[in-house]
Structures are given as C-alpha cells and as structure tokens.
Amino acid sequence: MQDRLHILEDLNMLYIRQMALSLEDTELQRKLDHEIRMREGACKLLAACSQREQTLEATKSLLVCNSRILSYMGELQRRKEAQVLGKSGRPSDGGRLLAERSPCRGRVCISDLRIPLMWKDTEYFKNKGDLHRWAVFLLLQLGEDIQDTEMILVDRTLTDITFQNHLIFTEAGPDFRLRLELYGACLEEDGALAGAPRRLATKLSSSLGRSSGRRVRASLESAGGSASSPVLLPTPAVGGPRYHLLAHTTLTLAAVQDGFRTHDLTLASHEEHPAWLPLYGSVCCRLVAQPLCMTQPTASGSLRVQQAGERQDWARVHGVLKGTNLLCYRQPEDADAGKEPLFTIAINKDTRVQAGELDQTTGRPFTLSISNRYGEDKVTHTLQAESRGALQSWMEALWQLFFDMSQWKQCCDEIMKIETPAPRKPPQALAKQRSLYHEMAIEPLDDIAAVTDILAQREGVRLETTPPWLAMFADQPALPRPCSPASVAPARTHPPSWGRPRTFSLDAVPPDHSAEAPRLVAPLPPHRSPRSRGLGRKGSPRTWLQSPV
Amino acid sequence: MSYIPGQPVTAVVQRVEIHKLRQGENLILGFSIGGGIDQDPSQNPFSEDKTDKGIYVTRVSEGGPAEIAGLQIGDKIMQVNGWDMTMVTHDQARKRLTKRSEEVVRLLVTRQSLQKAVHQSMLS
C-alpha cells in the first residue's frame, strides 16, 4: 500500500514538473521546485522527529508547502489554458495600451494580528475542566503569494491569540484579495495521562498513534481524493496532530487603513468538531498598503515653470513626480542628493490638469497647467515641457497618477508606513504564554490575612513579636509599643513582591476599618513616599502613580 | 471627556507613532504616564473631568522619542497598537507600552486643544 502511494506521489511530482517545463516559465518553475524540495524535507522531518513541538512545526511546514504547491499548480494550469487558447502567456502583465490602463502595483503589509477568544467564565476564572491546548497559526494568501505566521500554543489562560509577525506582500493590485485562514490542531493532553505510570502512558499514546495512522491510510484508500488533502499530495500517514481550518476571512482595499481595525471572521468549525476553539468571531489587525506611485518617482525631467500670478519669468527646474507631489528642484543632482526642492506642487484628486495653449502662454508651445483649489483660492501653475514628446510623456504620467489614485483610493492620501522589523531571534513560542490577567499583580492589601502571611514569611525572622500595626486590625488592647509611622515605615521600605499573583474580582469590597480609626494614628502617613502603598486603604485608592516608560 | 457607563465614548484623536530608543538593554519611549482604574482620579492635574480614570501623559523627556513624535504633556492615551487604554490599571498600561518585542508603538491620543479646534471649525 505504501509503495503504491509513493509511486502515485512520484508520478504527480513528475507531472507537475513537466507542466512547469512545458510552459518555459523559469520563475514559476524555480518556485515550484523549491517548494517540492521543502515538502520532501518536511515529510522526512515529520517521520523522524519524536518531540511534539517538532511534529507540530513540521506538520505546519507541510501544510504551508502543500498550499503553495497547489496555488502554483493552479496558476500553471491557468497559464497553460491561456496559452492553448492563443492569448498572451502572462495575462497579468497587461501592456500599457492606450485604451486600457492598469493601475500600479503596491506593497500590502499586515501586522499586529490578534484574535480574541471567548471562554466560558467557569473555564477561565475558576479553572474548571481539563486544560485543553491547541496549536494555531494563520495562513495568508494574496494572489500567488502564501505566507504563514508563527505557531502559537493556546490554552484557556489566554484571552487573545496574538501574532507578532509583520507580513509583507509585494506585487499587489488595488483589487487584491487577502485571504486569511486560521488553522488549529488540538493537542492530546499529556496531563490526562500524567497520573498513569509511565509505561502505560507510552503504550497508550503509541497505540493511539498507530490506530489513527491506520485510519488515515484507510481514508486515503477509500476516498482516493478527499477534500482537504487530495491524492495529488497525500500527507504521510503518521499519527501526529492534524490541523483543521477553524476560521477564514478575506480582506480587500476597503479594509486598508493606517490604524487598527476589527474584521469579522467566518467560523468554519462548530462545537462538535475535534479542534474547535471558542473564537469570539473577529480579528483585529493593521492592514496598510503602499502603492508604488506613492513611494517611487513616476516621471522626471526638465521643465520651465511660470509662477502663478503676475511675473512673466519662467524658471528652469528639474521636476520629479512622486506620490501626490510634483517636486521642482534647481538641478537634477539635488533630487538625488535629497536636498529640499525649490517648491512643490500638490497633485491630488482635486487637482485639474490641462494641456495646451492658454491665454498667458501664447507663443510658448508644449505647455500644461496644473490648478489646485485652496479654500476659496485657485492657484494655477503653468509648466512648459521641452518638446512635444516630453509633453506627451508628462501628460501620460499625470493621467496614470490620476488613474492610480482613483484605484488605490485612501492609500493615496498619505503614505502609510511599512516597517521591515530587524530579524529577531525566534521567540520562545513553545514557552507557555501568560495571560494579561496573570501578569498583573493586583495588590492583596485588601486581604489583610494575606499581607500578614507574606510579611511574616519575609520578615518573620526580624520581627520577634507581633508587628505593632496588627493592633490596628485586631480588637485587642493596645500593645505596649505605640503604633507610629516610624515603626511602620521600615516594614514597608521594600515593596513586597509576591510570587503568586492573585486576581480579585473588581467589585470585591475591602474590609472596613473605620471602627479602629479613632484609636490609632492615621493609617496613611501623609508624608509617605510616592512609591509606597498605604496600609488599610478604605475603599477607593489614594494614590496617583506616575511611571516612566 | 466624561464617561457614562454603558455608553460609547467618542473623542477626537490624533495618531502618534513613537519609535522606541534603545538604551542598553531597554527600549524607552521618553515619557511618563499617570492614571489607571486602580488609581485616584481626583489627583490628576491634567484631566478636565476629575472622575476620569484614563491614562495621561505626565511628563515628556526633552528630545526623546515621544517628543519627536509629537506627544504632549497632558495628552490622554486612548489606544496603544490596537489595545484599549481607557479601562486599564496603571500597571497594565505600563506593560502595554513597554513590550520588549515591539519597536514601534502607535498611539491614539486626545487632548483638549483638539476637541476645541474641531468644535470651532464645525461652528465656523
């Protein structure tokens, strides 16, 4: 059975390679070869690795390689069809026909991806039930380009799945469709087997592996082309974790903004599904796009400019059309050196451009005028090109810019920043991520017993007798030593750091000590240092901390 | 900028993008924050509404990344990199700003002068 599968696989690979060769498309062929090799490597790694984290990573790489191969295959078939039907081999590369205009390409960057989760409160706050864990990652596809995020382990201590990746897609058109897919695999909980003796545990897990492997092989034989993994690219029959599609969505130009937005996710699984994860149903991210017309100069050349208004002199400048501005430099070298231009003419969607002769310019050929409206005023700049050909090319560049601005819409208002973060060392994604709530330590000062506990543990050696301030809270006759701020201060000089963070519900009412008030010095010495927290806070806090960041 | 529980909050905001500066081991932003839901709002010198428990900028270092980005003293921080800052504790706010893995933080801040400017332009 295994041999037959292998032969089928090899035949498929051969077919794919032949297709690529026949098209003589070296770029696609190279990418396809690369992915096939990556896939073989991932299969070998999957068969060889023993640790669960490695298996997860390898399965993920396999899934990504498969998707890429399938997408390249799709592209190949499309091109083959186009070739057979007699059209040009690369339909995406439309030449600049006079009748048809194609918008410029751009870079699309998605970052700060965050998917909120929705746990039941019994699970989250009270820690009821078994601790299930999932491995999740996102697969993003724009056109042919498929990229994946890191894999993150999720359990019910997390409120959101946060991905730190910055993904950049080049060669995107304004009609792009960025498809986002969330894959997750449920991890068999070792905790359930932790109690069992080691031998029994290994026996159970290995037998599970074999039986699920058998199931996979059986399904392959019977289905012969299941929906998720066709026989074209059979996944190796190893009893490891399987990733399922949990949710997906598609983002387009309308979702692009220089800020953070929330989008809806279409959930693909339901509660009975093995890998179901309680998703809130939305994804928050920052999606920006930089069209090339905004970041690179689209035209440049020598021009003569007449200042709008009275004077008749025509200054000779070197004009560079970049983004929504026509920058006029004194000399071409200034533009390269990055010096400030002499002046800048704005070109945005409200600008009017007109070629040809105007009243003021009789006798001067090859002119064009650019008008902008600033509030009530209309400012017109008149420019003269060097020749008819130069005028044509300037007009062409301006029309292309207007077309791009109409296609890319909000991306042309201002350049959206895209950062390429410096390569960091890979985060320890395998370490357990701690929830935001567990990171913060709300002071347990409301719980006096906890304070005495902690202080007694830390300073129990130093304080021989019961600390004098205990008298505040116990209804006992006053201790011989007076309770004064001076003796309280040493006990509070170093802020206690408790190893076990405790979360209290926000509406817990702290114990009221008003009965003790007349008997003792004010619980909050008025001259306390800004960083110490007073004892016996009554209800609302009395501090207004400032922290440098 | 008072807040009625249960009602959505609207504000005129400005985007501020701060690139953190590396100082040895740390990445600093060059400003200080005050406020939080666990703090006493009546001691906030910058808020107009003395029950506002939001996060305010209390100090901006000269020439630091925050000053360069245009952050001003007295600004109220509404959002950091997509995370809300209007209902957080002081420590949560500090942690949100000082994540070691992030080199750029994008804030949404609001200030009195912005609100006034918008009101005036709407009236005129």
XYZ file of C-alpha atoms in Angstrom:
673
model
C 0.000 0.000 0.000
C 2.745 2.379 0.963
C 4.600 1.594 -2.259
C 1.576 2.389 -4.352
C 1.185 5.709 -2.578
C 4.810 6.521 -3.155
C 4.580 5.745 -6.827
C 1.481 7.895 -7.166
C 3.263 10.713 -5.413
C 6.265 10.481 -7.675
C 4.086 10.413 -10.756
C 2.290 13.517 -9.576
C 5.510 15.323 -8.951
C 6.726 14.363 -12.377
C 3.545 15.665 -13.934
C 3.890 18.942 -12.102
C 7.468 19.352 -13.203
C 6.603 18.564 -16.806
C 3.870 21.160 -16.790
C 6.246 23.763 -15.470
C 8.887 22.881 -18.046
C 6.473 22.935 -20.945
C 5.476 26.467 -20.162
C 9.096 27.541 -20.114
C 8.330 29.728 -17.202
C 11.536 29.676 -15.259
C 10.345 31.830 -12.409
C 7.352 29.676 -11.539
C 9.310 26.509 -12.213
C 12.014 27.552 -9.804
C 9.491 28.343 -7.104
C 7.724 25.053 -7.658
C 10.953 23.094 -7.435
C 11.851 24.899 -4.245
C 8.503 24.085 -2.668
C 8.693 20.437 -3.713
C 12.081 20.113 -2.110
C 10.861 21.847 1.032
C 7.952 19.463 1.134
C 10.171 16.424 0.882
C 12.304 17.792 3.670
C 9.237 18.378 5.840
C 7.987 14.839 5.221
C 11.317 13.379 6.224
C 11.467 15.558 9.322
C 7.952 14.548 10.281
C 8.821 10.884 10.031
C 11.982 11.365 12.043
C 11.028 13.672 14.865
C 9.850 12.490 18.206
C 9.073 15.602 20.205
C 5.595 17.017 19.995
C 6.667 20.585 19.258
C 8.822 19.468 16.360
C 5.941 17.411 14.986
C 3.692 20.449 15.146
C 6.192 22.657 13.373
C 6.865 20.063 10.711
C 3.157 19.452 10.097
C 2.659 23.166 9.781
C 5.504 23.484 7.231
C 3.981 20.609 5.308
C 0.607 22.296 5.219
C 2.143 25.557 4.028
C 4.197 23.815 1.330
C 1.115 21.940 0.144
C -0.890 25.135 -0.128
C 1.890 26.817 -2.042
C 2.253 23.906 -4.436
C -1.480 23.803 -5.025
C -1.576 27.510 -5.720
C 1.340 27.308 -8.149
C -0.356 24.362 -9.826
C -3.497 26.419 -10.212
C -1.501 29.253 -11.723
C 0.273 26.873 -14.092
C -2.993 25.428 -15.305
C -4.425 28.892 -15.865
C -1.406 29.891 -17.916
C -1.459 26.674 -19.863
C -5.101 27.267 -20.696
C -4.402 30.806 -21.739
C -1.571 29.638 -23.932
C -3.694 26.969 -25.553
C -6.457 29.445 -26.201
C -3.984 31.644 -28.020
C -3.887 34.639 -25.736
C -0.672 36.050 -24.313
C 1.145 33.817 -21.847
C 1.004 36.168 -18.872
C -2.419 37.730 -18.583
C -1.461 39.682 -15.515
C 1.205 41.632 -17.330
C -1.092 43.874 -19.371
C 0.945 46.183 -21.529
C 0.307 49.863 -21.395
C -2.270 50.026 -24.160
C -3.634 53.401 -24.950
C -7.198 52.294 -24.414
C -6.614 50.191 -21.314
C -4.847 51.428 -18.294
C -3.690 49.182 -15.489
C -3.118 50.547 -12.014
C 0.301 50.416 -10.460
C 1.273 47.641 -8.100
C 1.776 48.148 -4.418
C 3.006 46.598 -1.215
C 0.497 45.359 1.317
C 1.545 44.797 4.896
C -0.468 43.151 7.635
C 0.734 43.198 11.220
C -0.345 43.114 14.858
C -2.797 40.302 14.229
C -4.938 39.475 17.203
C -7.816 37.056 17.531
C -9.880 37.307 20.721
C -11.158 34.169 22.371
C -14.376 33.619 24.221
C -14.062 31.244 27.136
C -16.875 30.301 29.442
C -16.376 32.044 32.741
C -16.291 28.751 34.605
C -13.330 27.704 32.489
C -11.434 30.953 32.610
C -11.842 32.272 36.104
C -12.442 29.141 38.038
C -10.139 26.842 36.084
C -12.717 24.114 35.796
C -12.303 21.196 33.484
C -9.297 19.708 31.748
C -6.745 22.053 30.339
C -7.042 21.622 26.588
C -4.271 23.006 24.457
C -4.215 23.946 20.832
C -1.521 24.846 18.339
C -2.683 27.567 15.971
C -1.259 29.582 13.129
C -2.506 31.814 10.345
C -2.081 31.241 6.650
C -2.359 34.337 4.491
C -2.710 34.283 0.747
C -2.641 37.184 -1.667
C -2.658 36.087 -5.290
C 0.074 33.511 -5.585
C 1.929 34.585 -2.509
C 1.274 32.445 0.556
C 2.791 33.324 3.892
C 2.333 31.888 7.331
C 2.703 33.234 10.833
C 4.474 31.587 13.716
C 2.728 28.783 15.525
C 1.321 29.651 18.930
C 0.200 27.337 21.704
C -3.149 28.327 23.123
C -4.888 27.246 26.281
C -7.601 28.783 28.360
C -5.305 31.146 30.241
C -5.065 33.324 27.128
C -7.659 35.932 26.307
C -6.397 36.559 22.785
C -4.196 34.865 20.247
C -1.580 37.461 19.366
C 0.793 37.056 16.447
C 3.901 39.189 16.378
C 4.515 38.781 12.677
C 4.840 41.521 10.089
C 3.870 40.073 6.729
C 4.555 41.991 3.551
C 3.110 41.094 0.171
C 4.655 42.743 -2.842
C 3.054 42.938 -6.280
C -0.466 43.509 -5.071
C -3.004 45.319 -7.196
C -5.731 47.581 -5.815
C -8.220 44.795 -6.382
C -6.297 42.446 -4.101
C -7.998 39.825 -2.008
C -6.049 38.826 1.059
C -7.366 35.544 2.357
C -6.735 34.779 5.995
C -7.098 31.251 7.291
C -6.756 30.141 10.888
C -5.612 26.558 11.349
C -5.622 24.795 14.655
C -4.719 21.398 15.994
C -5.953 20.080 19.289
C -3.148 18.633 21.367
C -3.817 15.473 23.247
C -3.399 16.461 26.794
C -0.494 14.770 28.464
C -1.942 15.838 31.766
C -4.679 13.271 31.423
C -2.048 10.586 31.294
C 0.223 12.155 33.847
C -1.230 10.151 36.654
C -0.789 6.838 34.882
C 2.513 5.060 35.220
C 4.996 5.910 32.513
C 4.896 2.590 30.706
C 1.140 2.635 30.465
C 1.237 6.210 29.218
C 3.682 5.474 26.402
C 1.759 2.379 25.457
C -1.478 4.328 25.233
C -0.009 7.170 23.182
C 1.808 4.888 20.770
C -1.240 2.720 20.264
C -3.285 5.820 19.593
C -0.685 6.819 17.054
C -0.882 3.538 15.225
C -4.655 3.411 15.160
C -5.064 6.966 13.958
C -2.398 6.271 11.359
C -4.376 3.285 10.190
C -7.455 5.447 9.988
C -5.675 7.980 7.822
C -4.433 5.304 5.436
C -7.892 3.743 5.262
C -9.446 7.089 4.460
C -6.885 7.694 1.746
C -7.594 4.353 0.127
C -11.341 4.729 0.235
C -11.649 8.381 -0.554
C -8.899 8.443 -3.150
C -9.107 12.185 -3.222
C -10.567 13.690 -0.083
C -11.418 17.339 0.009
C -8.661 18.595 2.234
C -5.699 16.584 1.013
C -6.184 15.155 -2.493
C -4.276 12.113 -3.656
C -2.239 14.569 -5.647
C -0.378 15.424 -2.470
C -1.043 12.738 0.081
C 0.105 13.569 3.573
C 2.340 10.956 5.085
C 0.438 8.521 7.238
C 1.881 9.436 10.596
C -0.267 9.533 13.704
C 0.502 13.069 14.579
C -1.613 16.149 15.163
C -3.752 17.291 12.275
C -4.525 20.902 11.564
C -8.098 21.856 10.807
C -9.407 25.067 9.317
C -11.050 26.977 12.167
C -11.957 30.278 10.568
C -11.297 32.375 7.498
C -11.923 35.802 6.087
C -10.966 37.885 3.069
C -9.677 41.425 3.281
C -9.723 43.900 0.424
C -8.780 47.503 -0.225
C -11.758 48.729 1.767
C -10.184 47.300 4.921
C -6.923 49.182 4.483
C -6.339 51.956 6.966
C -3.406 53.477 8.760
C -4.666 52.235 12.066
C -6.132 49.211 13.781
C -9.410 47.738 12.695
C -11.513 44.770 13.612
C -12.875 42.452 10.962
C -15.323 39.586 11.167
C -14.202 36.015 10.860
C -16.249 33.310 9.228
C -16.072 30.370 11.591
C -15.528 27.107 9.790
C -15.992 24.662 12.605
C -18.614 24.065 15.221
C -18.631 22.775 18.738
C -18.584 19.085 17.910
C -15.555 19.446 15.709
C -12.427 17.886 17.237
C -10.287 21.010 17.066
C -12.961 23.546 17.992
C -11.614 26.639 19.695
C -14.017 29.192 21.191
C -13.344 32.162 18.953
C -15.072 35.438 19.566
C -15.549 35.832 15.837
C -13.336 38.737 14.910
C -9.753 39.507 14.063
C -8.013 42.762 14.817
C -5.077 43.874 12.713
C -3.288 46.715 10.985
C -3.546 46.450 7.224
C -1.704 49.066 5.206
C -0.890 49.412 1.550
C 1.792 51.419 -0.216
C 1.153 51.808 -3.922
C 4.328 52.181 -5.925
C 3.209 55.509 -7.300
C 3.456 56.940 -3.779
C 6.902 55.684 -2.943
C 8.759 55.842 -6.232
C 9.115 58.683 -8.718
C 6.904 58.102 -11.718
C 8.314 60.754 -14.011
C 11.117 63.272 -14.075
C 12.573 65.741 -16.476
C 13.375 69.321 -17.183
C 10.593 71.897 -17.121
C 10.092 75.589 -17.261
C 7.690 76.878 -14.691
C 5.843 80.130 -14.665
C 4.937 81.277 -11.225
C 1.214 81.757 -10.879
C 0.282 85.392 -10.970
C 1.886 88.466 -12.348
C 5.501 87.920 -13.299
C 6.427 86.704 -16.711
C 9.663 84.915 -15.934
C 9.919 81.222 -16.470
C 12.249 79.388 -14.151
C 14.001 76.291 -15.360
C 13.673 73.423 -12.910
C 14.097 69.687 -12.711
C 10.713 68.239 -11.942
C 10.128 64.905 -10.231
C 6.639 63.455 -9.990
C 6.472 61.400 -6.841
C 3.422 60.417 -4.887
C 0.980 63.259 -4.700
C 3.561 65.945 -5.366
C 5.470 67.426 -8.231
C 8.780 68.398 -6.700
C 10.765 71.021 -8.526
C 14.473 71.044 -7.892
C 17.045 73.515 -9.090
C 19.186 70.796 -10.624
C 18.810 67.060 -11.236
C 21.600 66.374 -8.757
C 19.623 67.967 -5.933
C 16.913 65.369 -6.310
C 19.400 62.546 -5.917
C 21.179 64.215 -3.060
C 17.918 64.508 -1.195
C 18.018 68.256 -0.855
C 14.887 70.308 -0.381
C 13.124 71.182 -3.633
C 12.668 74.783 -4.701
C 8.953 74.364 -4.471
C 6.334 71.666 -4.540
C 3.137 71.491 -6.495
C 0.479 69.294 -4.934
C -1.271 66.820 -7.177
C -4.222 65.103 -5.585
C -7.649 64.001 -6.639
C -8.934 67.579 -6.672
C -6.213 68.860 -8.995
C -7.119 69.848 -12.535
C -4.599 69.418 -15.310
C -4.965 70.894 -18.743
C -2.650 70.692 -21.702
C -2.326 73.110 -24.496
C -2.321 76.797 -25.147
C -3.614 79.226 -22.585
C -4.059 82.979 -22.842
C -0.914 83.798 -20.926
C 1.226 81.472 -22.876
C 0.632 82.461 -26.472
C 3.794 81.882 -28.305
C 5.020 79.197 -25.980
C 4.372 75.675 -27.148
C 4.147 72.443 -25.163
C 2.568 73.836 -22.026
C 0.351 72.321 -19.430
C -1.306 73.878 -16.433
C -1.984 72.448 -13.023
C -4.655 74.038 -10.831
C -5.346 73.448 -7.198
C -8.042 74.878 -5.056
C -7.065 76.008 -1.563
C -10.247 77.059 0.192
C -11.532 79.990 -1.770
C -8.460 80.490 -3.936
C -7.493 78.763 -7.097
C -3.775 78.507 -7.721
C -2.551 77.636 -11.192
C 0.953 76.650 -12.163
C 1.891 76.653 -15.802
C 4.696 74.422 -16.976
C 6.429 74.156 -20.256
C 7.962 70.910 -21.445
C 10.953 70.721 -23.738
C 9.298 69.070 -26.712
C 6.065 67.563 -27.858
C 7.301 64.125 -26.855
C 8.217 65.362 -23.390
C 4.799 66.984 -23.005
C 3.146 63.742 -24.029
C 5.093 61.747 -21.502
C 4.346 64.226 -18.700
C 0.654 64.152 -19.509
C 0.761 60.373 -19.668
C 2.439 60.207 -16.277
C -0.149 62.553 -14.794
C -3.062 60.601 -16.229
C -1.577 57.388 -14.897
C -1.209 59.002 -11.494
C -4.831 60.118 -11.504
C -5.901 56.648 -12.509
C -3.828 55.064 -9.749
C -5.262 57.489 -7.199
C -8.790 56.581 -8.244
C -7.990 52.887 -7.922
C -5.983 52.906 -4.707
C -8.328 55.402 -3.048
C -7.443 56.004 0.574
C -3.912 54.683 0.180
C -3.008 57.737 -1.869
C -3.999 60.325 0.684
C -0.812 59.882 2.646
C 1.967 57.366 2.562
C 1.228 54.579 5.051
C 4.295 53.401 6.847
C 5.512 49.867 6.448
C 8.354 48.748 8.655
C 10.647 45.873 7.997
C 11.466 44.832 11.512
C 15.025 43.699 12.109
C 15.202 39.913 12.330
C 14.774 38.994 15.965
C 15.784 35.711 17.395
C 12.741 33.441 17.159
C 10.519 33.930 20.179
C 10.137 31.010 22.510
C 6.686 30.332 21.205
C 6.853 26.985 22.896
C 7.001 28.512 26.343
C 3.590 28.881 27.902
C 2.151 32.279 27.202
C 0.828 34.023 30.231
C -2.427 35.837 30.140
C -2.652 39.569 30.672
C -4.568 38.946 33.851
C -1.933 36.721 35.339
C 0.781 39.208 34.585
C -0.690 41.921 36.671
C -0.474 41.615 40.397
C -3.352 43.437 41.987
C -2.263 44.168 45.487
C -3.797 41.906 48.003
C -3.721 44.669 50.572
C -7.447 44.318 50.852
C -6.862 40.915 52.206
C -5.153 41.613 55.478
C -4.554 37.985 56.222
C -2.541 37.714 53.035
C -0.434 40.699 53.990
C 0.394 39.323 57.387
C 1.135 35.971 55.803
C 3.528 37.398 53.302
C 5.202 39.789 55.643
C 5.515 37.145 58.297
C 7.242 34.886 55.816
C 9.627 37.572 54.670
C 10.290 39.343 57.876
C 9.258 36.790 60.413
C 12.869 36.385 61.412
C 13.331 40.061 62.130
C 10.143 40.817 63.987
C 10.300 38.941 67.258
C 6.904 39.932 68.495
C 3.695 40.534 66.667
C 4.087 43.575 64.494
C 2.664 46.594 66.268
C 0.443 47.595 63.380
C -1.528 44.416 63.777
C -3.187 46.164 66.642
C -4.981 48.292 64.101
C -6.925 45.379 62.799
C -7.410 43.214 65.807
C -9.781 44.153 68.559
C -7.210 43.743 71.269
C -5.959 46.054 73.941
C -3.198 48.271 72.601
C 0.207 46.711 72.630
C 2.894 48.292 74.770
C 4.738 49.815 71.808
C 2.909 52.752 70.290
C 1.923 52.355 66.712
C 3.688 55.157 64.918
C 4.540 55.758 61.317
C 8.214 55.435 62.129
C 7.885 51.827 63.089
C 5.581 51.107 60.212
C 7.955 52.575 57.674
C 10.774 50.042 57.946
C 8.358 47.235 57.388
C 7.316 48.821 54.128
C 10.569 50.084 52.691
C 10.872 47.460 50.059
C 7.784 46.803 48.014
C 6.789 43.226 48.642
C 6.847 41.105 45.557
C 4.631 38.122 45.887
C 5.457 35.087 43.816
C 1.850 34.002 43.406
C -0.255 36.612 41.654
C -3.791 36.681 42.883
C -6.689 38.016 40.917
C -9.570 39.502 42.817
C -12.873 40.367 41.300
C -13.079 44.084 40.723
C -16.139 44.592 42.856
C -14.762 42.949 45.967
C -15.337 45.236 48.902
C -12.255 45.685 51.052
C -12.724 45.220 54.786
C -13.814 48.374 56.502
C -11.627 49.522 59.343
C -13.458 52.666 60.276
C -14.122 51.236 63.732
C -10.430 51.331 64.507
C -9.871 54.832 63.231
C -10.083 56.841 66.450
C -7.713 54.564 68.243
C -4.672 54.847 66.050
C -2.538 57.152 64.015
C -3.922 57.840 60.551
C -3.367 54.698 58.519
C -1.804 56.678 55.702
C 1.027 58.811 56.929
C 0.636 61.988 54.924
C 4.338 62.279 54.158
C 4.689 58.824 52.721
C 6.981 58.388 49.734
C 5.198 58.295 46.400
C 6.129 54.695 45.741
C 4.888 53.102 48.954
C 1.337 51.966 49.251
C -0.508 52.875 52.411
C -1.976 50.277 54.648
C -5.608 49.817 55.385
C -6.892 51.623 52.340
C -10.515 52.444 52.804
C -12.351 51.651 49.604
C -11.002 53.836 46.805
C -7.260 54.171 46.276
C -5.488 57.278 47.428
C -2.504 57.146 45.126
C -1.899 58.614 41.704
C 1.195 56.860 40.479
C 3.419 58.065 37.725
C 5.681 55.677 35.864
C 8.266 56.408 33.231
C 8.097 54.307 30.076
C -14.452 63.851 28.076
C -16.723 62.450 30.726
C -17.757 58.886 30.532
C -21.187 57.391 31.138
C -21.017 53.681 31.906
C -22.601 51.656 29.147
C -22.435 54.416 26.552
C -19.827 54.504 23.821
C -17.106 57.093 24.167
C -16.294 59.370 21.249
C -13.283 61.588 21.066
C -11.235 63.462 18.536
C -7.942 61.673 18.394
C -4.557 62.191 16.908
C -2.284 59.401 15.787
C 1.173 59.420 17.280
C 3.774 56.944 16.160
C 6.729 56.524 18.504
C 9.877 54.645 17.595
C 11.466 53.359 20.749
C 15.013 54.288 21.539
C 17.433 51.609 22.622
C 19.315 52.416 25.803
C 21.482 49.465 26.632
C 19.146 46.611 27.382
C 15.972 48.641 27.355
C 13.760 50.267 24.818
C 12.472 53.576 26.104
C 9.813 55.925 24.841
C 10.743 59.039 26.779
C 7.602 59.946 28.659
C 5.783 59.142 31.883
C 2.215 58.069 32.389
C -0.203 58.535 35.226
C -3.675 57.246 35.928
C -5.481 53.968 35.683
C -8.606 52.369 37.054
C -6.769 51.446 40.231
C -5.606 55.000 40.853
C -7.232 58.029 42.455
C -8.521 60.219 39.596
C -9.007 63.346 41.673
C -5.244 63.802 41.867
C -4.836 64.010 38.112
C -3.739 67.562 37.260
C -4.371 67.152 33.526
C -7.873 65.786 33.315
C -10.841 68.053 32.825
C -13.235 65.637 34.430
C -11.884 64.618 37.825
C -13.565 61.220 37.671
C -11.689 60.270 34.505
C -9.568 57.221 35.244
C -7.766 57.200 31.930
C -4.053 57.145 31.239
C -2.484 60.586 30.883
C 0.945 61.749 29.830
C 2.517 63.459 32.814
C 5.966 64.263 31.542
C 7.749 64.200 28.194
C 11.547 63.980 28.130
C 13.332 66.601 26.099
C 14.434 65.302 22.757
C 13.120 61.832 23.491
C 11.257 59.645 21.015
C 7.866 60.750 22.358
C 8.613 64.435 21.984
C 9.898 63.891 18.465
C 6.721 62.026 17.559
C 4.568 64.888 18.773
C 3.278 63.612 22.086
C 2.469 66.416 24.503
C 2.179 66.601 28.240
C -1.440 66.259 29.342
C -2.470 64.028 26.449
C -4.846 61.217 27.254
C -3.879 57.917 25.688
C -6.879 56.102 24.232
C -5.280 53.196 22.433
C -1.867 51.577 22.035
C -1.293 49.366 18.997
C -4.940 48.462 18.883
C -5.288 47.776 22.603
C -7.646 49.915 24.608
C -6.222 52.172 27.327
C -9.347 53.788 28.681
C -10.171 50.998 31.138
C -6.875 49.555 32.305
C -4.914 49.534 35.523
C -1.753 51.555 35.787
C 0.445 48.503 35.572
C -1.397 47.080 32.575
C -0.901 50.385 30.781
C 2.800 50.427 31.567
C 3.190 46.867 30.347
C 1.323 47.597 27.126
C 3.757 50.358 26.309
C 6.949 48.597 27.295
C 6.720 45.332 25.410
C 10.218 44.273 24.505
C 9.163 42.739 21.212
C 7.713 45.955 19.822
C 9.929 48.712 18.492
C 7.195 50.996 17.278
C 4.087 51.905 19.219
C 1.171 53.612 17.578
C -0.897 55.616 19.977
C -4.225 57.325 19.627
C -4.230 60.345 21.911
C -6.730 63.038 22.592
C -6.296 66.484 24.083
C -8.421 69.470 24.918
C -7.000 71.636 22.162
C -8.018 69.071 19.527
C -11.595 68.931 20.723
C -11.782 72.713 20.792
C -10.289 73.051 17.333
C -12.818 70.651 15.880
C -15.709 72.386 17.638
C -14.594 75.742 16.331
C -14.180 74.536 12.788
C -17.616 72.956 12.942
C -19.169 76.186 14.138
C -17.468 78.404 11.600
